[in-house]
Short mmCIF file of C-alpha atoms in Angstrom, two decimals:
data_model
loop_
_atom_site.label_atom_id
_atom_site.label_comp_id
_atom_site.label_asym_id
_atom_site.label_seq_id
_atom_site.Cartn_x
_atom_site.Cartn_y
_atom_site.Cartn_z
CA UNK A 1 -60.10 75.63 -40.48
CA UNK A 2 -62.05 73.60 -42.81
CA UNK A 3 -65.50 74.98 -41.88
CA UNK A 4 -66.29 79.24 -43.52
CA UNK A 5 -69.27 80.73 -45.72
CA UNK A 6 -72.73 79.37 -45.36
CA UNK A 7 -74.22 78.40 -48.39
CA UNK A 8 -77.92 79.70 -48.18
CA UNK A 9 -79.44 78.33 -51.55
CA UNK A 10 -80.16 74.89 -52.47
CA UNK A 11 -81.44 73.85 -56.18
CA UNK A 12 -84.07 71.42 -56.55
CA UNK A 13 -82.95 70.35 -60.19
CA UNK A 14 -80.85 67.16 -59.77
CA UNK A 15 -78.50 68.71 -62.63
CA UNK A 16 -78.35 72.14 -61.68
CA UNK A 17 -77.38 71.25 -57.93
CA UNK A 18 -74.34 69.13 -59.37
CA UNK A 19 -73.39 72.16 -60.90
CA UNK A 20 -73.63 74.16 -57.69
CA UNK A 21 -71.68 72.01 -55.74
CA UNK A 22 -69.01 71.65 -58.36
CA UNK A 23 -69.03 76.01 -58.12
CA UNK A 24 -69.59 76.27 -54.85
CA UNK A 25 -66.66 73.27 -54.10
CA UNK A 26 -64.52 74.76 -56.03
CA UNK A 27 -64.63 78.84 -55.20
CA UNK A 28 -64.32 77.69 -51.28
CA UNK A 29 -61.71 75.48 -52.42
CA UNK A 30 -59.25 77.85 -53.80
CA UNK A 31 -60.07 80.12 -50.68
CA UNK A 32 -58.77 77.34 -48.59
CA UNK A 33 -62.08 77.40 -46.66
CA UNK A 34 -65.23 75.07 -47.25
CA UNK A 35 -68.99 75.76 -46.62
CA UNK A 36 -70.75 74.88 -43.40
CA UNK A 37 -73.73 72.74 -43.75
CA UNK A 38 -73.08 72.57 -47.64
CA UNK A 39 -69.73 71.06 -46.99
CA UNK A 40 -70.99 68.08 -45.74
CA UNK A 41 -73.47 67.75 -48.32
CA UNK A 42 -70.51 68.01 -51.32
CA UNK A 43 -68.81 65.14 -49.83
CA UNK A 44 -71.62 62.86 -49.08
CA UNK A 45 -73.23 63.62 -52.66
CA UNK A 46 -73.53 60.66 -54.78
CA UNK A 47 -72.30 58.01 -51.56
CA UNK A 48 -73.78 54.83 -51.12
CA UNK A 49 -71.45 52.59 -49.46
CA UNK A 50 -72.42 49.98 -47.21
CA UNK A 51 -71.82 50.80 -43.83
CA UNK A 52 -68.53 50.82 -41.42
CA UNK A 53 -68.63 49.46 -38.07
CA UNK A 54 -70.08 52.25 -36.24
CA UNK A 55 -73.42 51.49 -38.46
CA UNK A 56 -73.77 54.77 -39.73
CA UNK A 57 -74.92 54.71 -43.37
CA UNK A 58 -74.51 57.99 -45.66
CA UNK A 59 -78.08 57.91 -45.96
CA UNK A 60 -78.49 59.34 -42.53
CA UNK A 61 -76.22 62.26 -43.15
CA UNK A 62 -77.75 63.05 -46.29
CA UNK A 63 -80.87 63.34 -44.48
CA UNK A 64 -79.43 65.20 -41.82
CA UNK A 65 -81.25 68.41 -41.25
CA UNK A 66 -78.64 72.17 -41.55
CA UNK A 67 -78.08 72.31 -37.83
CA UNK A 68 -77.10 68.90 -37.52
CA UNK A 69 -74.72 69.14 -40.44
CA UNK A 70 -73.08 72.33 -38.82
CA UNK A 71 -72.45 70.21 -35.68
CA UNK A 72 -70.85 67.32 -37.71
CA UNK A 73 -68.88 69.70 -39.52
CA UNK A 74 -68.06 71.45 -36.04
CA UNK A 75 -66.60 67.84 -34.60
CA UNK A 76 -64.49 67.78 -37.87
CA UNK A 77 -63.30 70.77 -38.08
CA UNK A 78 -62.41 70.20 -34.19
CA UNK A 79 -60.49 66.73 -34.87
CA UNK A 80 -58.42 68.58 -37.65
CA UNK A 81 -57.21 71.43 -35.20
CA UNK A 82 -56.86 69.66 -32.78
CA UNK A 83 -54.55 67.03 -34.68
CA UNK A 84 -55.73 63.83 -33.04
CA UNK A 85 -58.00 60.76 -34.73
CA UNK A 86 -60.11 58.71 -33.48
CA UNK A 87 -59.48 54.97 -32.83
CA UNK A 88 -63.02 54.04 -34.08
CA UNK A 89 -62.20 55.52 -37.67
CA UNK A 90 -58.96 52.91 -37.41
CA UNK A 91 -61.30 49.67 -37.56
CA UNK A 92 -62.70 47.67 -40.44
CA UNK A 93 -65.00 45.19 -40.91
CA UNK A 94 -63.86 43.26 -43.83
CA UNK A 95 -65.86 40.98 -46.36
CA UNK A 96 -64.57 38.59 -48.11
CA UNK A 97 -66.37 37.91 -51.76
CA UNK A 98 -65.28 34.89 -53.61
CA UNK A 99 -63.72 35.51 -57.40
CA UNK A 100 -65.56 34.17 -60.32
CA UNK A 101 -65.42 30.55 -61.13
CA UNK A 102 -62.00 30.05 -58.40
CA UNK A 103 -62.14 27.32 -55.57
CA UNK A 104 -63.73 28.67 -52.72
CA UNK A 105 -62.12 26.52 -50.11
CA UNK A 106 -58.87 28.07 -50.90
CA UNK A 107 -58.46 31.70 -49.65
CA UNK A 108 -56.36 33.34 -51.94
CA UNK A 109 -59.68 33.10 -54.19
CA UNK A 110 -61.28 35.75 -52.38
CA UNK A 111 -61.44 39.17 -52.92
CA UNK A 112 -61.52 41.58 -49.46
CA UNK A 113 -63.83 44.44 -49.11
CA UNK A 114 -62.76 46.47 -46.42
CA UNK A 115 -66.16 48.06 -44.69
CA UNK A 116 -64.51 51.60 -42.68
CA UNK A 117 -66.75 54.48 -40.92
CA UNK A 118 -68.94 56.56 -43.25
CA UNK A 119 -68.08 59.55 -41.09
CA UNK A 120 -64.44 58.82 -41.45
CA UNK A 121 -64.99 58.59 -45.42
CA UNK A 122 -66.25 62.28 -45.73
CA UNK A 123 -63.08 63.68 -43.32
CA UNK A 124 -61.16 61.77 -45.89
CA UNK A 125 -62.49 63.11 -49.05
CA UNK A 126 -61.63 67.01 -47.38
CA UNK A 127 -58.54 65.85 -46.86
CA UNK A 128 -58.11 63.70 -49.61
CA UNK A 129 -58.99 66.97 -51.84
CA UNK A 130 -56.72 69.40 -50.54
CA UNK A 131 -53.91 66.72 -51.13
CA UNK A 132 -54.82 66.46 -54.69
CA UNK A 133 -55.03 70.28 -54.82
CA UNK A 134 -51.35 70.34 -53.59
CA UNK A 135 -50.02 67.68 -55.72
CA UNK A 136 -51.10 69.14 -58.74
CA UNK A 137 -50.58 73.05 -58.18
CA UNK A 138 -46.81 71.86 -57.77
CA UNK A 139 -46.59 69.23 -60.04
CA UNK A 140 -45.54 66.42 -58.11
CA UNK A 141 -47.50 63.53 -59.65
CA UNK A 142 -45.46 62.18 -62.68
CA UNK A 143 -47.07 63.25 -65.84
CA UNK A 144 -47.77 59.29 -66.92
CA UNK A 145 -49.75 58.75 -63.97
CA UNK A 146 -53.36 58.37 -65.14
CA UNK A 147 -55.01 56.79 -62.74
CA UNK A 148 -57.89 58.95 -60.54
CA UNK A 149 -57.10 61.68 -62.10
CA UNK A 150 -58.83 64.56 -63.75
CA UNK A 151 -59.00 64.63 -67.70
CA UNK A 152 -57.28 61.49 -67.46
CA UNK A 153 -57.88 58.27 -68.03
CA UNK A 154 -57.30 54.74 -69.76
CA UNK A 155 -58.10 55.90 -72.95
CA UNK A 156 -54.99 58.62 -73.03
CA UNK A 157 -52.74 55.58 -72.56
CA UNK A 158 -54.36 53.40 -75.13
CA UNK A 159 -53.84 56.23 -77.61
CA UNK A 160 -50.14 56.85 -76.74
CA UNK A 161 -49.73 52.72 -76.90
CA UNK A 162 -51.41 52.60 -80.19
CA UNK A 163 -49.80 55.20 -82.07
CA UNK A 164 -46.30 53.87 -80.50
CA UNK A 165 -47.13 50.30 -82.29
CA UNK A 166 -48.47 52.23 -85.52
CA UNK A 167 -45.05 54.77 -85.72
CA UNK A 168 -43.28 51.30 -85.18
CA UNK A 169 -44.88 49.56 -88.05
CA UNK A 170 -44.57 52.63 -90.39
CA UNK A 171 -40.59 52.89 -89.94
CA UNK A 172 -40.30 49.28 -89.87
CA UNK A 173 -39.19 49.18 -86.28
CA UNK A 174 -39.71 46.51 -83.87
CA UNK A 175 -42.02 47.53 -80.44
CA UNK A 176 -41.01 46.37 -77.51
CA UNK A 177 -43.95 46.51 -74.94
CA UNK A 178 -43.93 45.20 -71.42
CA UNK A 179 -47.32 45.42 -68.70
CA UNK A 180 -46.81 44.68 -65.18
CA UNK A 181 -49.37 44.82 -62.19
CA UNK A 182 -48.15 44.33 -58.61
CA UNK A 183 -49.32 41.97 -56.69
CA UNK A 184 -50.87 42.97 -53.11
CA UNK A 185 -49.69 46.65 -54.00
CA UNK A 186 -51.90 48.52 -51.08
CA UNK A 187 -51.33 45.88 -49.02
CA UNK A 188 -47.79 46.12 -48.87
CA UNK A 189 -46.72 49.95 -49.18
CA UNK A 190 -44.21 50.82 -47.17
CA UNK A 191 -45.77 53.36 -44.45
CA UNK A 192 -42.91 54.78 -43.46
CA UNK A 193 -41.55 55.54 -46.96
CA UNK A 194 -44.93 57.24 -47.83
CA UNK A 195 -44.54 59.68 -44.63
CA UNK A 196 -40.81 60.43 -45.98
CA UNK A 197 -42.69 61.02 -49.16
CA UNK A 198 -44.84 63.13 -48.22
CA UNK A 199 -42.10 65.46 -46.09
CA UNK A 200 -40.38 65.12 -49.44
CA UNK A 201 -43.27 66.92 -51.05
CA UNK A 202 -42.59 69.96 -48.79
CA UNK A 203 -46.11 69.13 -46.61
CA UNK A 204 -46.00 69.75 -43.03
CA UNK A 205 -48.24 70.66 -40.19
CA UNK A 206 -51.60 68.99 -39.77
CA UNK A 207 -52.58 67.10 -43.24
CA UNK A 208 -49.47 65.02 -42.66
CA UNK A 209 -50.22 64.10 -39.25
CA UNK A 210 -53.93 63.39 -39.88
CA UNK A 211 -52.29 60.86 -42.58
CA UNK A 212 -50.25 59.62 -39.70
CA UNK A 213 -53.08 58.75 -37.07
CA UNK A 214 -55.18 57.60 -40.64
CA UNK A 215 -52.40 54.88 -41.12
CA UNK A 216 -50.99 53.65 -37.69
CA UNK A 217 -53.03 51.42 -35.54
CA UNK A 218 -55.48 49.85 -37.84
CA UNK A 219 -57.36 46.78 -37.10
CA UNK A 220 -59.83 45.00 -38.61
CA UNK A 221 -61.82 41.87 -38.12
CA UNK A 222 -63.47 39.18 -41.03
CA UNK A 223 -66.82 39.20 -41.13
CA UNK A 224 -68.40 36.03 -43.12
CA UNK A 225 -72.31 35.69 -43.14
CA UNK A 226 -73.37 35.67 -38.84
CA UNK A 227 -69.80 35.12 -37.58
CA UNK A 228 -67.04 37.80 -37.22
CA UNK A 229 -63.44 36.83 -36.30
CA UNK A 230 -60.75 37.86 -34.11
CA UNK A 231 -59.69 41.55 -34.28
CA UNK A 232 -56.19 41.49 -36.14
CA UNK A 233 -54.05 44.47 -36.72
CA UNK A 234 -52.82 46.00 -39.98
CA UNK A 235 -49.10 46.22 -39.79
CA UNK A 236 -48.53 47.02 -43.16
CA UNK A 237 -50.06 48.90 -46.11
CA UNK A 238 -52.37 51.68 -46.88
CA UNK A 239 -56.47 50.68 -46.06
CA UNK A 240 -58.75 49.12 -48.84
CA UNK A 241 -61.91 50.57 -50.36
CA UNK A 242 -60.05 53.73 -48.63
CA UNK A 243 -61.01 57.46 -50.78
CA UNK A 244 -57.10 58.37 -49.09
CA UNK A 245 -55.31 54.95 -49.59
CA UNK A 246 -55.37 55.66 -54.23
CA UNK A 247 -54.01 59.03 -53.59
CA UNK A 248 -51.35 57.74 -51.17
CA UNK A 249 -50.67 55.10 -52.81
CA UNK A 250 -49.78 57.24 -55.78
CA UNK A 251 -47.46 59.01 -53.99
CA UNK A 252 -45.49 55.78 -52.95
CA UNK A 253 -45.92 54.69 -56.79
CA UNK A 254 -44.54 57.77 -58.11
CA UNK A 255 -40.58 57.80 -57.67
CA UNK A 256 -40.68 54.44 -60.08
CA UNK A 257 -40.64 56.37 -62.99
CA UNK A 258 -37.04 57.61 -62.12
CA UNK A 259 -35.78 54.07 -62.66
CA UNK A 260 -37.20 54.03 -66.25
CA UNK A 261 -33.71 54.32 -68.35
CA UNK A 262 -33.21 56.97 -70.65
CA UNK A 263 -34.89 56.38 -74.31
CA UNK A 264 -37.70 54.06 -72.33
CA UNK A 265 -41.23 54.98 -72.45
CA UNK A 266 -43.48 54.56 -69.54
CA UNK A 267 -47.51 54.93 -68.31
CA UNK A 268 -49.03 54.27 -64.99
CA UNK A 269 -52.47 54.15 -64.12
CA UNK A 270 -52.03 54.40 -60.07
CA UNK A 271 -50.42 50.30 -59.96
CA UNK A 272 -50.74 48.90 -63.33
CA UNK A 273 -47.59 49.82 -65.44
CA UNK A 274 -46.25 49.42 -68.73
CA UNK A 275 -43.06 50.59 -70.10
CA UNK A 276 -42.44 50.55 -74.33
CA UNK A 277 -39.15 51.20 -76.49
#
């Protein structure tokens, strides 16, 4: 179950509670258990997202009084046992925002912000947590990956690229570097692969199928100022603005590094890529 201890004490000091939830989080964590009405107050900390389609902003459930929470965290903890996901957390509103100086009366110049359930974000960030536990106790995230990761970032591969162009100059070599980005990435990953994946990975029983109902039967409808569009479904992909999709996503990204050849230097930061020799 995801629900277990009660966490009794609450700091007032902005600072001190981060620290308690990072303690807390993380003892109940590696008990494979989570607080009751703190639980729901670790994931919500810090949200601020606009809200889904159900219209129900994190601002209500951080205001949401212990018993409440317990209840919330009851329903959750009932949808995980009992394996099955609801159809509402499977719709998005999405918003398209135009890019900077691009012609707006062309689409392709508009950036989509995909607007999902608030409730359905803090199920995802349990989930999304445990995944990352898994991943990393086994070591099945390639060591270049950077990207959403802790103690790494951007700045570990600018290092490793700089000092591979500064060895190069020093030896008189020539660098060969190469960046590449892909296009549409989330929007077309291969579900299917990701499930084989993720049985690849040696996960079974219910975090795989909660990934399953997360991904199949997704629809979503364009929103743009008073008018809202036709309800479309997502065939393809993992969901934007999604806490689950970057880890996913990762996943999919991951088996690229066995095509690197042999003597080739590579870095990933979840999509972006760049290999050096």
């Amino acid at each position: 179950m995801l629900a277990g201890l009660p966490y009794k004490h609450r700091q007032s000091d902005q600072q001190t509670q981060m620290y308690t939830v990072c303690t807390v989080y993380s003892v109940h964590r590696s008990k494979g258990r989570y607080s009751s009405s703190f639980c729901i107050y670790i994931f919500i900390y810090g949200c601020d997202s606009a809200v889904g389609p159900n219209d129900i902003h994190y601002r209500i459930l951080k205001h949401l009084p212990s018993i409440a929470q317990n209840t919330l965290l009851h329903i959750i903890n009932k949808l995980w046992l009992s394996e099955s996901f609801p159809h509402t957390w499977q719709q998005a509103v999405v918003l398209p925002i135009p890019k900077a100086d691009k012609d707006k009366s062309h689409p392709c110049n508009y950036r989509p912000i995909a607007l999902t359930s608030c409730l359905c974000k803090v199920m995802e960030r349990m989930i999304n947590d445990r995944l990352i536990w898994y991943l990393e106790k086994n070591k099945l995230i390639s060591n270049v990956q950077s990207g959403f990761r802790k103690r790494r970032s951007t700045t570990d591969q600018l290092v490793q690229l700089e000092t591979f162009i500064r060895e190069a100059f020093i030896q008189k070599q020539h660098a060969v570097d190469i960046f590449f980005d892909l296009e549409k990435a989330y929007d077309t990953t291969w579900k299917h692969g990701m499930w084989k994946d993720l049985f690849d990975a040696g996960l079974r029983g219910r975090l795989p199928l909660f990934i399953q109902g997360f991904l199949q039967n997704r629809h979503f409808q364009v929103r743009l100022g008073s008018h809202t569009s036709d309800v479309f479904a997502q065939e393809m992909g993992v969901p934007q603005g999604s806490i689950l999709s970057v880890t996913l996503f990762a996943i999919k990204i991951n088996s690229i590094v066995k095509s690197i050849s042999p003597g080739v230097e590579c870095s990933l930061y979840v999509a972006p890529c760049y290999s050096y020799c």
